[in-house]
PDB file of C-alpha atoms in Angstrom:
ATOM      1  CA  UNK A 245     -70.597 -36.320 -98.185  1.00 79.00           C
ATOM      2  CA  UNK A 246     -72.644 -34.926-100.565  1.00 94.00           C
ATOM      3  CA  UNK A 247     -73.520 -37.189-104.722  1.00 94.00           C
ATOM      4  CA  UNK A 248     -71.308 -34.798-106.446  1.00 95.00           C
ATOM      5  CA  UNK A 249     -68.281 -35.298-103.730  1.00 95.00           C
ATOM      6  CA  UNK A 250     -68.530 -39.096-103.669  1.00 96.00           C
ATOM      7  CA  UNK A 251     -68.828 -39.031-107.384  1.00 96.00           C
ATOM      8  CA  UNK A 252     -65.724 -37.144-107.284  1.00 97.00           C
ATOM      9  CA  UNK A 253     -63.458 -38.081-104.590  1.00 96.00           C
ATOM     10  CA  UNK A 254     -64.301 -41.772-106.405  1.00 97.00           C
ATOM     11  CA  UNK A 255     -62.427 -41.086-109.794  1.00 97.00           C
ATOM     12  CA  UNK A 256     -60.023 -38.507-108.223  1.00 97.00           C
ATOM     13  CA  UNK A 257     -57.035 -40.733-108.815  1.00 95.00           C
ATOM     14  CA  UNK A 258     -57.841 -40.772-112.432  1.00 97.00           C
ATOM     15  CA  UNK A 259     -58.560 -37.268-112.949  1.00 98.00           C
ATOM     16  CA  UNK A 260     -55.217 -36.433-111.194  1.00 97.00           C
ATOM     17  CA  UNK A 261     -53.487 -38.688-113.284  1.00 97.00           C
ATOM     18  CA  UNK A 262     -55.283 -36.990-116.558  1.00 98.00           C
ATOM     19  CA  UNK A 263     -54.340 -33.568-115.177  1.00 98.00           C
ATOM     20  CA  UNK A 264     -50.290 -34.859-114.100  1.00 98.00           C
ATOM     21  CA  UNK A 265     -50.078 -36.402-117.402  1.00 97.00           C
ATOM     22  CA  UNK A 266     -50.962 -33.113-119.266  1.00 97.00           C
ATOM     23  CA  UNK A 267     -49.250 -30.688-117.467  1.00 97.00           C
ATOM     24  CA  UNK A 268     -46.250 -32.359-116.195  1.00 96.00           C
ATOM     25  CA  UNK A 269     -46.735 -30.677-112.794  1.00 95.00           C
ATOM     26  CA  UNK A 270     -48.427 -32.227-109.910  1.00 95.00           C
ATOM     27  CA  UNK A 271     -49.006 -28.682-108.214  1.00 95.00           C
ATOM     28  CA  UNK A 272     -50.988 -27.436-111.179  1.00 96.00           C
ATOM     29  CA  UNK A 273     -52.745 -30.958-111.378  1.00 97.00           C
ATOM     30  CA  UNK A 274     -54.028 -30.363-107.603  1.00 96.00           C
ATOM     31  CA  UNK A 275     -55.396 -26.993-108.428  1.00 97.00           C
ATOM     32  CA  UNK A 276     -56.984 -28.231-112.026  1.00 98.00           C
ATOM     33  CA  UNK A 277     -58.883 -30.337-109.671  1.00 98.00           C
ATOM     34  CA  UNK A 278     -59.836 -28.032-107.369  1.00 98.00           C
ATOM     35  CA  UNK A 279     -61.011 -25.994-109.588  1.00 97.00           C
ATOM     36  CA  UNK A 280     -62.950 -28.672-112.081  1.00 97.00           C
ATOM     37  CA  UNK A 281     -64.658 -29.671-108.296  1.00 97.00           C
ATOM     38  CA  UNK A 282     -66.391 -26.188-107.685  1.00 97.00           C
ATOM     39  CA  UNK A 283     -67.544 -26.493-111.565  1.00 96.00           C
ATOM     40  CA  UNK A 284     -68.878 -30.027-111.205  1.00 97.00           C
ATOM     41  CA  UNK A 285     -70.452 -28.829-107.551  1.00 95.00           C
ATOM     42  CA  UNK A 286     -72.678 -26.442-109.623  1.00 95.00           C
ATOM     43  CA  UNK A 287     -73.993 -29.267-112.404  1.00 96.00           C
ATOM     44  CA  UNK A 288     -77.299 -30.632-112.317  1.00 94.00           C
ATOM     45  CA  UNK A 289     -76.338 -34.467-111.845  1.00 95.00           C
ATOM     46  CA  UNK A 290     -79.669 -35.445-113.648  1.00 93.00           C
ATOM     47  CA  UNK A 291     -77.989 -34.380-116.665  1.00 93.00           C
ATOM     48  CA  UNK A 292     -75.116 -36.556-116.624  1.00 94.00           C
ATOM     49  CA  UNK A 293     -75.201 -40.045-118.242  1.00 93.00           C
ATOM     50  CA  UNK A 294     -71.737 -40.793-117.731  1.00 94.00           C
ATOM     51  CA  UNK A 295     -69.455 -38.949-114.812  1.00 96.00           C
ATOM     52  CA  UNK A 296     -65.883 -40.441-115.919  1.00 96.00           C
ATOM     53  CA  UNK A 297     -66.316 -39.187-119.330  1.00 94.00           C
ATOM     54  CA  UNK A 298     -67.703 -35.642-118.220  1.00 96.00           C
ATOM     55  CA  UNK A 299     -65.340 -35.014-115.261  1.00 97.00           C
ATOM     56  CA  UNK A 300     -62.663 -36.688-117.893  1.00 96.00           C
ATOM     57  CA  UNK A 301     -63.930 -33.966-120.050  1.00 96.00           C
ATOM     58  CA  UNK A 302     -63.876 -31.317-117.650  1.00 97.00           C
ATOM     59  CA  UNK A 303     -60.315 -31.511-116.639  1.00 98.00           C
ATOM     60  CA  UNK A 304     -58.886 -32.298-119.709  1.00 97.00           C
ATOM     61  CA  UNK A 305     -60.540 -28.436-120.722  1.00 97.00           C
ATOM     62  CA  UNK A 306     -59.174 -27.643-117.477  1.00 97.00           C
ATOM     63  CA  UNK A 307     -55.681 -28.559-117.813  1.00 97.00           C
ATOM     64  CA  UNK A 308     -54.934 -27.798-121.254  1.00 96.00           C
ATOM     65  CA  UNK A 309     -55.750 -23.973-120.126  1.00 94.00           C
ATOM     66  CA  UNK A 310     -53.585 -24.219-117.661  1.00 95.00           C
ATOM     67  CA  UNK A 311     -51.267 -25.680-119.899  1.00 94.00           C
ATOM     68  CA  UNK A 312     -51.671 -22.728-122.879  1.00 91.00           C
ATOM     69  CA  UNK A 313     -51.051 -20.316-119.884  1.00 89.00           C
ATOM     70  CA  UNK A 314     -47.701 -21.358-118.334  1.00 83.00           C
ATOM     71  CA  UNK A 315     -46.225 -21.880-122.006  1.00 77.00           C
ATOM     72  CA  UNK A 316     -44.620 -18.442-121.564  1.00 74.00           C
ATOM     73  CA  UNK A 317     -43.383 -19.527-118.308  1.00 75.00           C
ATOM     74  CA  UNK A 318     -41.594 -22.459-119.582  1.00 76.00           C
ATOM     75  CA  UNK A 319     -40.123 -20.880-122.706  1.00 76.00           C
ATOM     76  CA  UNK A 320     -38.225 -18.054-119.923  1.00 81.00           C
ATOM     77  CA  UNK A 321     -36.780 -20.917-117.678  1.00 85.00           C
ATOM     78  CA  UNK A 322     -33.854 -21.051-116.668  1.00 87.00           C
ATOM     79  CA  UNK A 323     -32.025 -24.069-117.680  1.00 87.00           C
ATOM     80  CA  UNK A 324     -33.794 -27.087-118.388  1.00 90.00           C
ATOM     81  CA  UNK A 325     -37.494 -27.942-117.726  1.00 92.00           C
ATOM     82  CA  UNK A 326     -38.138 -31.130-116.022  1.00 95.00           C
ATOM     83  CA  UNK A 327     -41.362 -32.196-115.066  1.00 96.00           C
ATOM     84  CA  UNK A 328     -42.550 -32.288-111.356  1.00 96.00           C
ATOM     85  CA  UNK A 329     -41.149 -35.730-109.861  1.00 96.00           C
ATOM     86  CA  UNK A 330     -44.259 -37.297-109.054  1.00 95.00           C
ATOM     87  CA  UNK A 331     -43.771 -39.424-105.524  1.00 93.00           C
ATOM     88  CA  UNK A 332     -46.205 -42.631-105.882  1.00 87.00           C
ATOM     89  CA  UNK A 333     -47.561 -44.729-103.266  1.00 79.00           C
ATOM     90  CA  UNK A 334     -47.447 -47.880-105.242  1.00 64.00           C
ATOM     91  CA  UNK A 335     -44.070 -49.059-105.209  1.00 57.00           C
ATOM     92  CA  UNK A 336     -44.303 -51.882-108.013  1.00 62.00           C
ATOM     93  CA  UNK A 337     -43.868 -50.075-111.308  1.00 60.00           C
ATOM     94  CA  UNK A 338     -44.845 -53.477-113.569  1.00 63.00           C
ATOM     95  CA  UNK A 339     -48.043 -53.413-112.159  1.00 77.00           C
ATOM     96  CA  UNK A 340     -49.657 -51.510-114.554  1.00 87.00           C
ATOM     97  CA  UNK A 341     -47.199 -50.917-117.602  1.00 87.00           C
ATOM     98  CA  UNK A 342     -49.193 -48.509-119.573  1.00 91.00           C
ATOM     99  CA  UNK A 343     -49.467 -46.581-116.586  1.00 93.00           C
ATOM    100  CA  UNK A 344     -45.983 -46.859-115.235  1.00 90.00           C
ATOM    101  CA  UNK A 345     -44.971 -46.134-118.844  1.00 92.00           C
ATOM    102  CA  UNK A 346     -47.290 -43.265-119.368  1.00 94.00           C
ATOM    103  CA  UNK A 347     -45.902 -40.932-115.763  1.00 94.00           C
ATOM    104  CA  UNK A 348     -41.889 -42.519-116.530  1.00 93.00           C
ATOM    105  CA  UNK A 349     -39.919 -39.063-116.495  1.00 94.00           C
ATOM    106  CA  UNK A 350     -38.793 -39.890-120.348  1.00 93.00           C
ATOM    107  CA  UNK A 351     -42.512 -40.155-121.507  1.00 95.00           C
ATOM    108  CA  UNK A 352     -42.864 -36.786-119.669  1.00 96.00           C
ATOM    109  CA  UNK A 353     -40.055 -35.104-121.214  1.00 95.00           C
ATOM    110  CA  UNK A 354     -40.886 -36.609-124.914  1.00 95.00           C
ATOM    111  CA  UNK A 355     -44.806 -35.380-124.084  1.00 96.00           C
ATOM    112  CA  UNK A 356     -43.306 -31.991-123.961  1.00 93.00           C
ATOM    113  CA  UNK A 357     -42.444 -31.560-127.930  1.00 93.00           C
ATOM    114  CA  UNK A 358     -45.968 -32.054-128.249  1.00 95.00           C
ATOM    115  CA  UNK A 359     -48.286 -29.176-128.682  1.00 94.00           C
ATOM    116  CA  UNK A 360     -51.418 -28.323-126.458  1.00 95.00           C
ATOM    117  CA  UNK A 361     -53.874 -30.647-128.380  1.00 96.00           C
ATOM    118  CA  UNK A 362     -51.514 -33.158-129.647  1.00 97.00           C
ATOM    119  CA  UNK A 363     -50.624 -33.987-125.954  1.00 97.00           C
ATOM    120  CA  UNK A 364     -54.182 -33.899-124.274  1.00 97.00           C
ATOM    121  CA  UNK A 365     -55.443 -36.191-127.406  1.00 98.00           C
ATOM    122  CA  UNK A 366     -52.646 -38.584-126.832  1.00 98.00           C
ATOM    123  CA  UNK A 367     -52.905 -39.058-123.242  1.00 97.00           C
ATOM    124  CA  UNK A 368     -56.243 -39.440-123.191  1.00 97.00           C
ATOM    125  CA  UNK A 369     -56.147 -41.977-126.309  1.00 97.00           C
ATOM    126  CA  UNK A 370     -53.146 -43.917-125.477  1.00 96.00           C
ATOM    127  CA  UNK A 371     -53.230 -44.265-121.779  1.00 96.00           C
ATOM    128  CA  UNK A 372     -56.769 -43.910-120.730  1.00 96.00           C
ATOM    129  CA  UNK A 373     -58.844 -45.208-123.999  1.00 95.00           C
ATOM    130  CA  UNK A 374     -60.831 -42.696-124.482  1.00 96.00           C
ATOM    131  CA  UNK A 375     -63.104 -42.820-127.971  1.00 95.00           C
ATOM    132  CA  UNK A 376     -62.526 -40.221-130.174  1.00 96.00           C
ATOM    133  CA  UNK A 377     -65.875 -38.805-129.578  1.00 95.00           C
ATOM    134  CA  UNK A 378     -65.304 -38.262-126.304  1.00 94.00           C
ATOM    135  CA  UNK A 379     -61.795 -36.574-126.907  1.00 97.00           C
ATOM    136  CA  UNK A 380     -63.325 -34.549-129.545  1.00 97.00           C
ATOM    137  CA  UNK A 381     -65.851 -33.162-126.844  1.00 94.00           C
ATOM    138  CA  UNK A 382     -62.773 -32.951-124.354  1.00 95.00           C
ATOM    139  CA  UNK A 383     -60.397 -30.657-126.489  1.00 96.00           C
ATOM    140  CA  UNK A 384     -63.415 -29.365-128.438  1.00 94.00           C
ATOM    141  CA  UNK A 385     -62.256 -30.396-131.920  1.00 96.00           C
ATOM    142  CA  UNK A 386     -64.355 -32.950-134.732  1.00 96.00           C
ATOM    143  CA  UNK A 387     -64.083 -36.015-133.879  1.00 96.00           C
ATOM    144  CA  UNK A 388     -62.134 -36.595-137.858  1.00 97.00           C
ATOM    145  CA  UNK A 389     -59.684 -33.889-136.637  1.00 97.00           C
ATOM    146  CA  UNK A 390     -58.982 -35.636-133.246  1.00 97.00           C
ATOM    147  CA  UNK A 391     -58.414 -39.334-135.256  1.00 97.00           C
ATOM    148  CA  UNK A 392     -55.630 -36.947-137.466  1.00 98.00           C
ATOM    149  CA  UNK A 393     -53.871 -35.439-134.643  1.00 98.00           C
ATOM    150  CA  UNK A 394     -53.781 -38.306-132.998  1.00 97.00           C
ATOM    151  CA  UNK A 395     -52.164 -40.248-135.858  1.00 97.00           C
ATOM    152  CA  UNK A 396     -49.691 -37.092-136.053  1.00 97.00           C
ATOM    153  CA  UNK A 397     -49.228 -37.237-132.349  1.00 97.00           C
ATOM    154  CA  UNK A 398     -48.161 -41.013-131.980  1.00 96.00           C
ATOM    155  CA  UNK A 399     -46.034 -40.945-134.610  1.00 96.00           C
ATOM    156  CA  UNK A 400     -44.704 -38.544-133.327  1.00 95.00           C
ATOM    157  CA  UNK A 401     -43.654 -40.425-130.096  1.00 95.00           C
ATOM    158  CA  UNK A 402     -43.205 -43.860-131.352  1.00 93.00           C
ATOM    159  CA  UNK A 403     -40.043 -42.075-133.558  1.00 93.00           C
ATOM    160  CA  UNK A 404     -38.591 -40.695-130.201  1.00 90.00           C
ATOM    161  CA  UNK A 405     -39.192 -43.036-127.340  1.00 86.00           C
ATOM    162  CA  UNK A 406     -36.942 -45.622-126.293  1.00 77.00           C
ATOM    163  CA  UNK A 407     -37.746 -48.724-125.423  1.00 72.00           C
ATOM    164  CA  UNK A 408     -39.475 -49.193-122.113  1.00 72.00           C
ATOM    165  CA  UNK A 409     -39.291 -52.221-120.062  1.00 69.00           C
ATOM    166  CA  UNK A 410     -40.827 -52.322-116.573  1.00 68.00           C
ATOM    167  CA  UNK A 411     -37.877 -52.657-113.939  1.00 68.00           C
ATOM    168  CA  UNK A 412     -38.559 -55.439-111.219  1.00 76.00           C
ATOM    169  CA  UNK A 413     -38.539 -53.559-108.210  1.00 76.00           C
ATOM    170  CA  UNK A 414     -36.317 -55.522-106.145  1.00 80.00           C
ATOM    171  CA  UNK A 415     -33.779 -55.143-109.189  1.00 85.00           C
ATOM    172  CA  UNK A 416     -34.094 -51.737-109.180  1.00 85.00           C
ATOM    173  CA  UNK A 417     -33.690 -51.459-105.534  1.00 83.00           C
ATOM    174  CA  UNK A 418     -30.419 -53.399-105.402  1.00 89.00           C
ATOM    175  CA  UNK A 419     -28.630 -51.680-108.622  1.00 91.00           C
ATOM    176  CA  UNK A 420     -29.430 -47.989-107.151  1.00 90.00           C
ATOM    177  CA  UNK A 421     -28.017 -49.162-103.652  1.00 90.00           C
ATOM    178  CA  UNK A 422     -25.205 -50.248-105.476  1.00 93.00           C
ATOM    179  CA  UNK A 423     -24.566 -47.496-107.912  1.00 93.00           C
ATOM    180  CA  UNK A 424     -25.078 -44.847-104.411  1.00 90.00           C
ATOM    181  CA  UNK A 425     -22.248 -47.169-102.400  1.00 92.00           C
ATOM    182  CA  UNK A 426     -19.862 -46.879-105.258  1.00 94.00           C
ATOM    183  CA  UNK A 427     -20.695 -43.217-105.595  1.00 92.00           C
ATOM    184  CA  UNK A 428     -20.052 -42.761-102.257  1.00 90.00           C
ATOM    185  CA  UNK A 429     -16.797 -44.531-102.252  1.00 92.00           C
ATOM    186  CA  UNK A 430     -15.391 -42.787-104.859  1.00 92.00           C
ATOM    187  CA  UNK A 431     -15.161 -45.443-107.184  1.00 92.00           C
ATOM    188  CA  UNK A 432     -15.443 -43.816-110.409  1.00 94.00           C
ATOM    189  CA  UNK A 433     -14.866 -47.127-112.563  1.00 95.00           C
ATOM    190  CA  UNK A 434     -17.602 -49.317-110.641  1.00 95.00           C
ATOM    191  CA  UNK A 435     -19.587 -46.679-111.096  1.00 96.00           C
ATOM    192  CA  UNK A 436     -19.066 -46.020-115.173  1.00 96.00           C
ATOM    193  CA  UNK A 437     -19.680 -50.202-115.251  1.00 96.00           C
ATOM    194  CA  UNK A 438     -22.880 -49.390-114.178  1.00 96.00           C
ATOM    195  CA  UNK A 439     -24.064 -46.606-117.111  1.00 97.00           C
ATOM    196  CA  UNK A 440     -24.823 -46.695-120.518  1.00 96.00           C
ATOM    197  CA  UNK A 441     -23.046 -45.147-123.052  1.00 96.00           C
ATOM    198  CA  UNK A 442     -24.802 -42.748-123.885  1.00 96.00           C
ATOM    199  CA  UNK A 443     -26.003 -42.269-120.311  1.00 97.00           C
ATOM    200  CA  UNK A 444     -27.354 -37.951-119.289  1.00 97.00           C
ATOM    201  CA  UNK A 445     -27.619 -35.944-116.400  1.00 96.00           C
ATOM    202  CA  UNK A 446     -30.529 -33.070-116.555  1.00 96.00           C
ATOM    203  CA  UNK A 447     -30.946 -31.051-113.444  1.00 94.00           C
ATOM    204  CA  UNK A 448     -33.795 -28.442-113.129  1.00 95.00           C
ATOM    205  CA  UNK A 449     -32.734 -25.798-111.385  1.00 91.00           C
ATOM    206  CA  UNK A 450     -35.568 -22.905-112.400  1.00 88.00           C
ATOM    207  CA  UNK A 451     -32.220 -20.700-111.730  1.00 86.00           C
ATOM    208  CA  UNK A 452     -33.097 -21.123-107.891  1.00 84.00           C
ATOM    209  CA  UNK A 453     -30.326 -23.953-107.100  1.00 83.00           C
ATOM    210  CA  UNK A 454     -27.257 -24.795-107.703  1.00 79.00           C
ATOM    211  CA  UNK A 455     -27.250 -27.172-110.767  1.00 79.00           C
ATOM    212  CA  UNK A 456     -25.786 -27.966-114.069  1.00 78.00           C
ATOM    213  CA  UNK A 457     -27.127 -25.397-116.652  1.00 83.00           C
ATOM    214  CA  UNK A 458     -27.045 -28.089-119.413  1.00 90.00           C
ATOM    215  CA  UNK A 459     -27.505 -31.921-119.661  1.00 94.00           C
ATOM    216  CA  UNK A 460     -24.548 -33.821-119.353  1.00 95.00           C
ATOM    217  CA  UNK A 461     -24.137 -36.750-121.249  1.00 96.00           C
ATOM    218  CA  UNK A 462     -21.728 -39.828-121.454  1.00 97.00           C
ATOM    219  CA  UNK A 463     -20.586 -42.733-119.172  1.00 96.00           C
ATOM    220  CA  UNK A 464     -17.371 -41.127-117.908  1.00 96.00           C
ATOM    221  CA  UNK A 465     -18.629 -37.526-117.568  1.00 96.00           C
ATOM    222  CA  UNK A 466     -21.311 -38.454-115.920  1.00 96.00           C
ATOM    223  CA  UNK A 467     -19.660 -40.818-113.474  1.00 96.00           C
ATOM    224  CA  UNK A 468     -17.468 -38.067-112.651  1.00 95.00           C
ATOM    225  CA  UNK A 469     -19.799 -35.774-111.914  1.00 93.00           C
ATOM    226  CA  UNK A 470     -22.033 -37.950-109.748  1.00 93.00           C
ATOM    227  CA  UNK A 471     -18.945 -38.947-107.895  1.00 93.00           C
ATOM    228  CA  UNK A 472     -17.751 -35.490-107.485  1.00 90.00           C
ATOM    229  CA  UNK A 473     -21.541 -34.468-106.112  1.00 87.00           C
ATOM    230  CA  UNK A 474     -21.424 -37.500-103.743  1.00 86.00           C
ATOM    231  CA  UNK A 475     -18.485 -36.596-102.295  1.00 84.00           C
ATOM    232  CA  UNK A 476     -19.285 -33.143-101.970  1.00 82.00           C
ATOM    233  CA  UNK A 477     -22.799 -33.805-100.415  1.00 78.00           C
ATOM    234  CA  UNK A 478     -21.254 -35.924 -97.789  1.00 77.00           C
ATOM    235  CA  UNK A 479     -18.848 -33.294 -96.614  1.00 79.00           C
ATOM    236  CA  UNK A 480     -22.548 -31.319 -95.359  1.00 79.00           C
ATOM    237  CA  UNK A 481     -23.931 -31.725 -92.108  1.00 84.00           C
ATOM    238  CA  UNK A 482     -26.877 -33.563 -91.052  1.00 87.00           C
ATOM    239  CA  UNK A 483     -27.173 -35.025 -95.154  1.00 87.00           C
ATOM    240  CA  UNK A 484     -29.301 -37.625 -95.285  1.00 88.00           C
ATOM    241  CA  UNK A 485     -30.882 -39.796 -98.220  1.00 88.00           C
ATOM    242  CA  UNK A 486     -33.834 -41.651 -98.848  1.00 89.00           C
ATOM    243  CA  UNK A 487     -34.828 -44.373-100.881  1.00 87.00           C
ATOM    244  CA  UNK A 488     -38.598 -43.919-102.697  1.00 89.00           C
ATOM    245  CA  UNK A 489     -40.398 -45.074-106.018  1.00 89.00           C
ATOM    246  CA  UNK A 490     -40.897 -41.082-108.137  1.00 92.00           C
ATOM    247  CA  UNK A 491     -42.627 -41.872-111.827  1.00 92.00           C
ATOM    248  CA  UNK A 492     -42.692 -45.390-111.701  1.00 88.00           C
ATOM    249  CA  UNK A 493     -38.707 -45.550-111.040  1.00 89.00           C
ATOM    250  CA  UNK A 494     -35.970 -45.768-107.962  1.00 89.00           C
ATOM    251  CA  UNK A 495     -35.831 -42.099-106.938  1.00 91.00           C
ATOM    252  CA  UNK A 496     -33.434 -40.726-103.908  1.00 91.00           C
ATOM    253  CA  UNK A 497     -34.137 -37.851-102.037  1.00 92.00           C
ATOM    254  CA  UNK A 498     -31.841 -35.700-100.522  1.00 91.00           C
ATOM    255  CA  UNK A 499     -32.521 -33.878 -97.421  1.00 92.00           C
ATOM    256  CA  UNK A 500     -30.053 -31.712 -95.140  1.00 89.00           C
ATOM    257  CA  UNK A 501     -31.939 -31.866 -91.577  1.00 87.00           C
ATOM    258  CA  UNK A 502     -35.347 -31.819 -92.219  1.00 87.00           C
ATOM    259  CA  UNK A 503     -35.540 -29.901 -95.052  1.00 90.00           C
ATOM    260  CA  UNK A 504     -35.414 -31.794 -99.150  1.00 93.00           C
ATOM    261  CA  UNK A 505     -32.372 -30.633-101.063  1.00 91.00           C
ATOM    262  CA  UNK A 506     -33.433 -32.418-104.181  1.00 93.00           C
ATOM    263  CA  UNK A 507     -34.591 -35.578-105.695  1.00 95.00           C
ATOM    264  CA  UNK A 508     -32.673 -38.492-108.236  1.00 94.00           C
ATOM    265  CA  UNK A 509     -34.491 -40.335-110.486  1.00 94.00           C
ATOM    266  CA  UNK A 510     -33.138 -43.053-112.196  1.00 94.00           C
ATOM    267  CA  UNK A 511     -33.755 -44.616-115.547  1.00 92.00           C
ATOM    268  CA  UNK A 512     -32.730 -48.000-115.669  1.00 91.00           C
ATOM    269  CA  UNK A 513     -33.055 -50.272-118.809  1.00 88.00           C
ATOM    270  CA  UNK A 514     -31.519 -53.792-119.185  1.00 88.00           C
ATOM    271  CA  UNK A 515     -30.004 -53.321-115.817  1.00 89.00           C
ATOM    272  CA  UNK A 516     -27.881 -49.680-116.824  1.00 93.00           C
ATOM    273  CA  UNK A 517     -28.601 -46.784-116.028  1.00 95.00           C
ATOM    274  CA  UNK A 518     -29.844 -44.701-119.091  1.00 94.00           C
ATOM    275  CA  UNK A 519     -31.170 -41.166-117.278  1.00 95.00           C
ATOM    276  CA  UNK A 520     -30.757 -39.235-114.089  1.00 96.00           C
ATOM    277  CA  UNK A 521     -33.384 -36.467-113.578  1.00 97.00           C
ATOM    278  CA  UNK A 522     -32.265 -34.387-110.574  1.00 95.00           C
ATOM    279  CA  UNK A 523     -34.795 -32.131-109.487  1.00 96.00           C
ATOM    280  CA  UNK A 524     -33.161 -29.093-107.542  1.00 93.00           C
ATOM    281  CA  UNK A 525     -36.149 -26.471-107.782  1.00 94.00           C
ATOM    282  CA  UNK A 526     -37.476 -25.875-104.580  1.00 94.00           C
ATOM    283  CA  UNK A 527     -40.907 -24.567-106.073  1.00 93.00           C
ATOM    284  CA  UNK A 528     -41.006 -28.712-107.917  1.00 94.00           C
ATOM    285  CA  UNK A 529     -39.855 -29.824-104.842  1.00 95.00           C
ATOM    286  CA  UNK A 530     -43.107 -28.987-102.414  1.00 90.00           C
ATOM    287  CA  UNK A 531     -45.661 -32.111-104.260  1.00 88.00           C
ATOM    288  CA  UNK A 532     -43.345 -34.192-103.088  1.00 90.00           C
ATOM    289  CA  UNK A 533     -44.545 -34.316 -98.906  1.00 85.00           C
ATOM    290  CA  UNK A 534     -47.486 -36.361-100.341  1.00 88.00           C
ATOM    291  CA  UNK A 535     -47.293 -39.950-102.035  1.00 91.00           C
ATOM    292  CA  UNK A 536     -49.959 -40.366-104.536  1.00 92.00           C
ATOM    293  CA  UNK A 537     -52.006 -42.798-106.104  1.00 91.00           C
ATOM    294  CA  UNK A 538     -52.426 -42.847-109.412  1.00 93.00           C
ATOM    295  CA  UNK A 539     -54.789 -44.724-111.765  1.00 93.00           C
ATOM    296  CA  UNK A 540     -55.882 -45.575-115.576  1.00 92.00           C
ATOM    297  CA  UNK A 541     -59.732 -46.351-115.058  1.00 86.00           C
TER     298      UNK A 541
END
């Protein structure tokens, strides 16, 4: 292997997470980092002084072109945009809170009402603690102009988030089994005790799968509707799910033989469940046959 590969393949976790955290899409994260490898491959290594902050630096350029190219893309989908569900190979979400925080599908979907810049300098701020300087060189802005949108930008978040608590795995684990048997029973009452109020249901279709066209939101619409899937699912052949850790939170998948219908991930917060993200787009779907790692330094 040669400097610049070891170099590299040593900080790939973090550059993927960089690149995810942008874009939203691990599939366009892979391919940032392909290409951001053939343009470190062709630096003179005598010239760096510091390879996290330059490869930092070249991805971040990387990514937020990709990210100023598909913004036509998005603003034609069909139905609503989630981001890609991002399957992890850590399993223990309070490990790292900033981190489990930072890839939860709700900071993804907030992320989105940010604008190219305003995301890229937030990310790179607030999860990886960059110094402005080296943001500044990263998004290619003054250094005084990267301190103001990054004011603007967390602001901007703090006034939108919810509250997020890392869920105890095992907790997590036992409340989704629970909430899937009384799905699967038909129990629409257990399963309403089990959902916020103000508990929603946003599929991402991309127009390519059969899904709900708009969010939909309350305890007893949703319970209905989760019920009425379950029920429906198990009347397929060969349905099968599977029980994994997506964005830091209890995720199902869904397969029908061999092949993955769809993945459920679930937002739990002082043991409810706030958020479903179901994920029927085949194209969002294909990131998924690999678990990834995912790091902050």
């Amino acid at each position: 292997m040669t400097e610049h590969a070891e170099r590299f393949t040593l900080l790939r976790p973090l550059l993927f997470t960089i690149a995810y955290e942008i874009l939203g899409s691990a599939t366009e994260a892979d391919d940032v980092l392909q290409d951001s490898y053939l343009r470190w491959a062709e630096v003179d290594l005598s010239s760096v002084n510091d390879t996290k902050s330059y490869l930092a630096r070249l991805v971040t350029r990387q990514a937020l072109n990709a990210l100023r190219a598909g913004a036509r893309r998005r603003e034609d989908y069909v139905g609503p945009w989630l981001p890609e569900p991002l399957l992890l190979d850590d399993t223990d979400p309070s490990a790292d809170v900033v981190l489990a925080e930072s890839v939860s599908m709700a900071m993804l979907v907030l992320l989105e009402t940010l604008g190219p810049d305003e995301r890229a300098v937030f990310v790179l701020r607030e999860v990886f603690g960059f110094d402005y300087g080296e943001i500044a060189d990263a998004v290619g802005k003054p250094a005084p102009t990267v301190r103001q949108i990054a004011h603007r930008a967390r602001e901007h978040v703090q006034a939108r988030r919810r509250r997020f608590a890392p869920a105890d795995p095992e907790q997590t684990a036992r409340i989704t089994a629970e909430f899937m048997a009384a799905a699967s029973s038909g129990d629409v009452q257990t399963v309403m005790s089990m959902l916020a109020p103000d508990v929603a249901w946003t599929a991402d279709s991309g127009g390519k799968a059969s899904a709900a066209r708009r969010p939909v939101v309350g305890a007893d619409k949703v319970a209905r509707a989760v019920v009425g899937l379950v029920s429906r699912g198990m009347q397929i052949p060969d349905v099968r799910v599977e029980m994994v850790v997506c964005n830091a939170a209890p995720a199902v998948l869904l397969y029908r033989a061999d092949h993955l219908e769809g993945v459920f991930t679930i937002e739990i917060v002082d043991g409810k469940i706030t958020n479903f993200y179901a994920m029927r787009n085949p194209d969002k779907l294909a990131a998924l046959a690999t678990a990834r790692e995912i790091r902050r330094a």
